[in-house]
């Protein structure tokens, strides 16, 4: 610990009672690891949509302006009244950010598990990773093969385990195929590769012809453009062909989740031998796992009564799935880190650049195909 600096530069987000959110850097005391903990020097950490939910929350990004706190840069944004109600539970709390990352263990507690990680390159999860250093339990670290690049290790958890979690959910719930929206994302590309390797039919929904070409180029068989006039007809035909009655939607708001359920019902009705005023008896499940659109989810109730629309989150799924399934998922990620689960970044920024107004507005736009990496 004697070689470590006395302070640890960290990104924090705080909602003020007067209706302002501040995103800023602060020099916090360097943590000392307990017996079961390690200190990791963070080398790379991605900006995921789940991170943005904490960083920016319901603030109005168009009102962003530069501020300074204790000589360090930051951003202030106004929060609308509805946003203040949404974030009421965090008012006055300075919260650290960053769900996952990659770095080198530079200090370790006395336990054998912690000492075994000393000097290792590890992927880490557990929050508070938008910082120069992170102190956390050894079990929250995953040792990576020698020579792993920080950018490859930085996104080991959220996207890879989520994409694998979709496949495990399909198996556990007895479905045969998957519908995935916003499928040109890094996560979507991982899911294409998993399903291709495992022989799982996958219906991909994207929003442009460029994204169609992208997914076709990595082996996707069914890719539908939601902006096509005959999108719903094509979606229904694809679901009928694949029996994909399980869907995952990161958009959340708008009408897409309802369109998927409607297409599932239309596909199921094609197989019915007799009419039922209650619709088909085929269970149709769509999970919302993100909020790319924070508006209302619009449903046109034309999909019978055997359906469910609910939320999906990685951490509760892993707890439900159990250690055997999670262990298998993590082992696959480690084995295929630079192939199936390789992430591609469109921009790299420092901690200081991440709290620049223009940069924040760019990564908060959450454009498909754009992914930011912070190098502290």
Tab-separated table of N, CA and C in Angstrom, residues 33-37 108-115:
chain	number	residue	atom	x	y	z
A	33	UNK	N	-7.406	-2.415	1.810
A	33	UNK	CA	-8.163	-3.661	1.680
A	33	UNK	C	-8.251	-4.440	2.986
A	34	UNK	N	-9.429	-4.989	3.253
A	34	UNK	CA	-9.587	-5.939	4.352
A	34	UNK	C	-9.027	-7.285	3.913
A	35	UNK	N	-9.047	-8.267	4.817
A	35	UNK	CA	-8.414	-9.554	4.524
A	35	UNK	C	-8.904	-10.171	3.222
A	36	UNK	N	-10.210	-10.055	2.939
A	36	UNK	CA	-10.799	-10.733	1.786
A	36	UNK	C	-10.861	-9.838	0.552
A	37	UNK	N	-10.235	-8.660	0.606
A	37	UNK	CA	-10.361	-7.679	-0.465
A	37	UNK	C	-9.050	-7.460	-1.208
A	108	UNK	N	-3.450	-6.401	-1.812
A	108	UNK	CA	-4.347	-7.501	-1.455
A	108	UNK	C	-4.352	-7.713	0.043
A	109	UNK	N	-5.515	-8.133	0.552
A	109	UNK	CA	-5.641	-8.490	1.945
A	109	UNK	C	-4.950	-9.802	2.259
A	110	UNK	N	-5.070	-10.231	3.508
A	110	UNK	CA	-4.288	-11.371	3.986
A	110	UNK	C	-4.841	-12.727	3.568
A	111	UNK	N	-6.089	-12.820	3.152
A	111	UNK	CA	-6.671	-14.125	2.832
A	111	UNK	C	-5.982	-14.751	1.626
A	112	UNK	N	-5.939	-16.090	1.563
A	112	UNK	CA	-5.323	-16.756	0.403
A	112	UNK	C	-5.986	-16.366	-0.913
A	113	UNK	N	-7.317	-16.191	-0.905
A	113	UNK	CA	-8.031	-15.835	-2.126
A	113	UNK	C	-7.586	-14.464	-2.642
A	114	UNK	N	-7.401	-13.523	-1.723
A	114	UNK	CA	-6.955	-12.191	-2.117
A	114	UNK	C	-5.502	-12.215	-2.572
A	115	UNK	N	-4.638	-12.890	-1.816
A	115	UNK	CA	-3.225	-12.938	-2.161
A	115	UNK	C	-2.986	-13.615	-3.506
